[in-house]
Structures are given as structure tokens and as C-alpha cells.
């Protein structure tokens, strides 16, 4: 998170390294530590989907809370949002926005990655806890992931693009706050 923000988002003016350290790094550490523990203990497909939704949402909630409560101190464009909107609505709005983009990405990418590394199963100590997803339903799992992800992305895009542009920096957030 920190390297991605530093090399890609900071030059674009979307964040700065301090904001990444305050919000993104702690949130990703906590969320994906819990995510990893959960999917290692429960290696089924339903457990993976439940962990994705639960822990990605938890991580986004932590990140949103840190952005709203501490982000304005290190990233000036956030100061206007914090003074304009209710803090709870802003936190929940960020959480809904980020979750609607991250969950689909994980549900599509991970099954493809699991399939790609399957030939290494048993030959690498890194893949000691390979998921117990049967090959029989692999195509069905991927199809469900793609359909669910497309539905979440369409829903996110509809709300984001149809919202009135009240926040000049981040247009479309008003609808997310209403939903939250």
C-alpha cells in the first residue's frame, strides 16, 4: 500500500506518503492478517467469500476512520470534506466506496491466481496451505465471482456517476453517504 501510494498516487496528487502510513498501512495490515488467518483455518470457497467480504470491509472501515479522523492533518484536500460532511457519514461513505471496488477485484483475481499456481502445489513450501476448492466446480466458482463482481461494480458505478457533484474533489460521494 505504501509503495503503491508513493509511486503512483502521490505523483497524481491523490494522496501523500503520510496519509498512506496513517490510513492504508494499518488497515491493510489488520485486515489481511485476519483474512489470512481465516482462510488458512477454513479453506473452503464459502469461507473465502465470507472472509473477503468481512475483512475487506473491516480494513476499509479502519482506513476510512483513519482518513477522516487524521487524514486532514496531512492531506489538505480532505480538510474540506471533513468540515462539509458528518464524520460518521464520511467514514461510512468511504467504506462503501472502497469495498465496492476491492471486493470484486479479489473475487475475480484470487481464483485465477489459485488456478495459476496449482502446478506448484506440493513442490513449494510457500503453498503449504493450498485451498481445498474442488476442481469440479472451478468454472462455476469463477462464473459466480465474475457475475457478483460485475454486479457490485455496476452498482458502484451507477451510484457514483448518478450522484450530484457536491464535493468538488471527489464527485459522487453524496450518494455513498446517503446509502451508508
Short mmCIF file of C-alpha atoms in Angstrom, two decimals, residues 29-152:
data_model
loop_
_atom_site.label_atom_id
_atom_site.label_comp_id
_atom_site.label_asym_id
_atom_site.label_seq_id
_atom_site.Cartn_x
_atom_site.Cartn_y
_atom_site.Cartn_z
CA UNK A 29 -2.09 -4.98 7.98
CA UNK A 30 -5.00 -5.69 10.33
CA UNK A 31 -7.49 -6.74 7.65
CA UNK A 32 -5.23 -9.05 5.68
CA UNK A 33 -3.66 -10.57 8.78
CA UNK A 34 -7.16 -11.59 9.89
CA UNK A 35 -8.10 -12.57 6.32
CA UNK A 36 -5.03 -14.81 6.02
CA UNK A 37 -5.69 -16.46 9.37
CA UNK A 38 -9.33 -17.12 8.46
CA UNK A 39 -8.70 -18.60 5.00
CA UNK A 40 -5.86 -20.74 6.36
CA UNK A 41 -8.15 -22.20 9.03
CA UNK A 42 -11.25 -22.53 6.80
CA UNK A 43 -10.06 -23.34 3.29
CA UNK A 44 -13.40 -23.75 1.53
CA UNK A 45 -14.82 -21.48 -1.18
CA UNK A 46 -17.69 -20.15 1.01
CA UNK A 47 -15.16 -19.32 3.74
CA UNK A 48 -13.04 -17.45 1.20
CA UNK A 49 -16.02 -15.38 0.03
CA UNK A 50 -17.09 -14.67 3.62
CA UNK A 51 -13.52 -13.67 4.57
CA UNK A 52 -13.24 -11.43 1.53
CA UNK A 53 -16.43 -9.54 2.29
CA UNK A 54 -15.84 -9.37 6.06
CA UNK A 55 -12.17 -8.49 6.26
CA UNK A 56 -12.01 -6.21 3.23
CA UNK A 57 -14.92 -4.27 4.71
CA UNK A 58 -13.16 -4.19 8.11
CA UNK A 59 -9.95 -2.93 6.51
CA UNK A 60 -11.83 -0.27 4.60
CA UNK A 61 -13.63 0.81 7.76
CA UNK A 62 -10.29 1.16 9.57
CA UNK A 63 -8.80 3.08 6.64
CA UNK A 64 -11.84 5.34 6.33
CA UNK A 65 -11.83 6.10 10.05
CA UNK A 66 -8.14 6.98 9.97
CA UNK A 67 -8.55 9.08 6.81
CA UNK A 68 -11.43 11.07 8.28
CA UNK A 69 -10.04 11.49 11.79
CA UNK A 70 -6.37 12.04 10.98
CA UNK A 71 -6.09 12.48 7.20
CA UNK A 72 -6.96 16.17 7.08
CA UNK A 73 -3.88 16.89 9.19
CA UNK A 74 -1.56 15.55 6.48
CA UNK A 75 -3.58 15.91 3.25
CA UNK A 76 -5.15 19.33 2.70
CA UNK A 77 -7.88 18.31 0.19
CA UNK A 78 -9.51 16.18 2.90
CA UNK A 79 -9.97 19.18 5.19
CA UNK A 80 -12.85 20.47 3.03
CA UNK A 81 -14.64 17.12 3.15
CA UNK A 82 -14.24 16.79 6.92
CA UNK A 83 -15.71 20.23 7.53
CA UNK A 84 -18.53 19.77 4.97
CA UNK A 85 -19.92 16.33 5.88
CA UNK A 86 -20.93 14.50 9.02
CA UNK A 87 -17.91 12.44 10.15
CA UNK A 88 -19.85 9.18 10.52
CA UNK A 89 -21.39 9.59 7.07
CA UNK A 90 -17.98 10.35 5.60
CA UNK A 91 -16.43 7.25 7.21
CA UNK A 92 -19.26 5.00 6.01
CA UNK A 93 -19.21 6.61 2.57
CA UNK A 94 -15.50 5.89 2.10
CA UNK A 95 -16.03 2.34 3.39
CA UNK A 96 -18.85 1.61 0.94
CA UNK A 97 -16.96 3.18 -1.96
CA UNK A 98 -13.72 1.27 -1.36
CA UNK A 99 -15.43 -2.04 -0.60
CA UNK A 100 -17.48 -1.87 -3.83
CA UNK A 101 -14.24 -1.71 -5.82
CA UNK A 102 -11.97 -4.03 -3.82
CA UNK A 103 -14.26 -7.00 -3.21
CA UNK A 104 -14.89 -7.60 -6.94
CA UNK A 105 -11.17 -7.39 -7.69
CA UNK A 106 -10.35 -10.03 -5.08
CA UNK A 107 -13.20 -12.35 -6.07
CA UNK A 108 -12.03 -12.32 -9.69
CA UNK A 109 -8.25 -12.30 -9.25
CA UNK A 110 -7.76 -14.87 -6.48
CA UNK A 111 -9.45 -17.84 -8.22
CA UNK A 112 -7.35 -17.10 -11.31
CA UNK A 113 -4.19 -16.94 -9.19
CA UNK A 114 -5.07 -20.15 -7.34
CA UNK A 115 -5.51 -21.90 -10.66
CA UNK A 116 -2.23 -20.46 -11.98
CA UNK A 117 -0.14 -21.69 -9.02
CA UNK A 118 -1.79 -25.12 -8.79
CA UNK A 119 1.12 -26.82 -10.62
CA UNK A 120 3.39 -25.70 -7.76
CA UNK A 121 1.22 -27.41 -5.11
CA UNK A 122 3.38 -29.79 -3.09
CA UNK A 123 6.62 -28.51 -4.66
CA UNK A 124 6.84 -25.25 -2.75
CA UNK A 125 6.78 -24.63 0.99
CA UNK A 126 5.02 -21.33 0.33
CA UNK A 127 1.92 -23.19 -0.88
CA UNK A 128 1.62 -25.43 2.18
CA UNK A 129 -1.96 -24.30 2.88
CA UNK A 130 -3.48 -24.63 -0.57
CA UNK A 131 -7.27 -24.04 -0.58
CA UNK A 132 -9.48 -27.12 -0.69
CA UNK A 133 -11.61 -25.98 -3.61
CA UNK A 134 -12.56 -28.98 -5.73
CA UNK A 135 -11.78 -28.89 -9.45
CA UNK A 136 -15.34 -29.97 -10.25
CA UNK A 137 -16.85 -26.56 -9.54
CA UNK A 138 -13.95 -24.35 -10.63
CA UNK A 139 -15.69 -22.96 -13.70
CA UNK A 140 -18.87 -22.35 -11.68
CA UNK A 141 -16.91 -20.57 -8.90
CA UNK A 142 -15.20 -18.30 -11.38
CA UNK A 143 -18.51 -17.56 -13.08
CA UNK A 144 -20.18 -16.68 -9.77
CA UNK A 145 -17.21 -14.47 -8.87
CA UNK A 146 -17.35 -12.63 -12.17
CA UNK A 147 -21.13 -12.12 -12.02
CA UNK A 148 -21.04 -10.93 -8.38
CA UNK A 149 -18.11 -8.65 -9.12
CA UNK A 150 -19.73 -7.15 -12.21
CA UNK A 151 -22.93 -6.54 -10.23
CA UNK A 152 -21.00 -4.77 -7.45
#
